[in-house]
CSV table of C-alpha atoms in Angstrom, one decimal:
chain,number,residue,atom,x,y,z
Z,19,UNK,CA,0.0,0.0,0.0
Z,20,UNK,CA,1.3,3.6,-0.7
Z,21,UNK,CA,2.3,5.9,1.9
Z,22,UNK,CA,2.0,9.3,-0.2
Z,23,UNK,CA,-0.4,11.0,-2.5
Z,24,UNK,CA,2.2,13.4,-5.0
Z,25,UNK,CA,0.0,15.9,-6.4
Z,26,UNK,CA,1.6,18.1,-9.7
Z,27,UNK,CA,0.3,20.3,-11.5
Z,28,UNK,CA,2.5,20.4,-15.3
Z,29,UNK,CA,2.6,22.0,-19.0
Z,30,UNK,CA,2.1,18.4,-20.5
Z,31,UNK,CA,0.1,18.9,-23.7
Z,32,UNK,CA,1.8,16.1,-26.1
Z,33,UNK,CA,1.9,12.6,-26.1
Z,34,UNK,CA,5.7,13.0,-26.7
Z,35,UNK,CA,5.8,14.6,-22.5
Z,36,UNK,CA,3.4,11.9,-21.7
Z,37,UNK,CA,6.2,9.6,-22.2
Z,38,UNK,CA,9.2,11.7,-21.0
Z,39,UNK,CA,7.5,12.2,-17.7
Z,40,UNK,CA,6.9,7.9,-18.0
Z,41,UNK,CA,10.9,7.1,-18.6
Z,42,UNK,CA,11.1,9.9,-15.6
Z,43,UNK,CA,9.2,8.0,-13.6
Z,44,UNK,CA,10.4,4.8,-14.0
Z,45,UNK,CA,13.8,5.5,-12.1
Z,46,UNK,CA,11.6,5.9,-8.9
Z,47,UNK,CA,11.2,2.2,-7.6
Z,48,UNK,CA,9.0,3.6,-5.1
Z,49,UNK,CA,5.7,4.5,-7.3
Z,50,UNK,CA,3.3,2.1,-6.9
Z,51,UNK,CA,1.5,4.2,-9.7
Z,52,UNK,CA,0.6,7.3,-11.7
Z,53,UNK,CA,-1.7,9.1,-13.5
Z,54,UNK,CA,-1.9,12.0,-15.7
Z,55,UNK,CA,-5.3,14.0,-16.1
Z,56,UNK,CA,-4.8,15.6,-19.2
Z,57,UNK,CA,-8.9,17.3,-19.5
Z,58,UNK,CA,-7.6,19.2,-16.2
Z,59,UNK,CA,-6.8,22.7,-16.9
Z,60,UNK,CA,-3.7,21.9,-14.8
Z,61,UNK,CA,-2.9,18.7,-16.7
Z,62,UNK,CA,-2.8,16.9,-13.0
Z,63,UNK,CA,0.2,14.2,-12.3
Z,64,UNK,CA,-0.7,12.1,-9.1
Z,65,UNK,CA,1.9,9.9,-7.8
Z,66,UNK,CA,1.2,7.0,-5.5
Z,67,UNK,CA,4.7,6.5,-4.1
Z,68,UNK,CA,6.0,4.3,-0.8
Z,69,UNK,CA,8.4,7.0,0.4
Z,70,UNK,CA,8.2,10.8,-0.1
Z,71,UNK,CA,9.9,12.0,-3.1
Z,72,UNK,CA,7.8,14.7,-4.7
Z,73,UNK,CA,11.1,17.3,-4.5
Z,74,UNK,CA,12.6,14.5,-7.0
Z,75,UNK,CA,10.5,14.0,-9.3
Z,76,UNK,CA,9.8,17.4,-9.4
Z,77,UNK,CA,13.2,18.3,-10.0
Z,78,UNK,CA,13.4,15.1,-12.6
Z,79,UNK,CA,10.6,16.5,-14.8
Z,80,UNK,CA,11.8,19.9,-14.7
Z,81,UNK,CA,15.2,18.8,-16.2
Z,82,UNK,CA,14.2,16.5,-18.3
Z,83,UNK,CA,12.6,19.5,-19.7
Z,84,UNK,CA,8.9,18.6,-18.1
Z,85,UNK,CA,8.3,21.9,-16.3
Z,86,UNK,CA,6.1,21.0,-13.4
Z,87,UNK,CA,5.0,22.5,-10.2
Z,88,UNK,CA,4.6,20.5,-6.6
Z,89,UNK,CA,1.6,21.3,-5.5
Z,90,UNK,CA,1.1,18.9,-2.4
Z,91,UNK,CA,1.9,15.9,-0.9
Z,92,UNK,CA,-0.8,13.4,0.9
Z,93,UNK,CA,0.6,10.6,3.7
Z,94,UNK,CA,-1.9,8.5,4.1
């Protein structure tokens, strides 16, 4: 079961950063799963992660060229 709730807001608008933020992603052993609400005006990433690492992925999108902002993180 996941600890933490990663909510992101992020300019995603292409397929192409649908998959960049995906190869991101997958250096985090931690997610137990994501999703990406692209009819959101904010184009919402949530993150369902063991640990808390919404500073790194953050920072992982943003230079990877996903700009992204860390809008709040959840322990459940």
């Amino acid at each position: 079961m996941s600890k933490y709730i990663i909510i992101m807001y992020t300019k995603i608008t292409r397929k192409e950063e649908v998959e960049l933020v995906s190869n991101c992603l997958l250096a985090f052993e931690d997610i137990s799963e994501w999703t990406i609400d692209l009819s959101d005006s904010d184009n919402v990433l949530r993150i369902a992660a063991h640990t808390e690492i919404g500073s790194a992925v953050h920072h992982s999108l943003n230079t990877a060229g996903v700009k992204s902002t860390l809008m709040e993180v959840f322990q459940n």
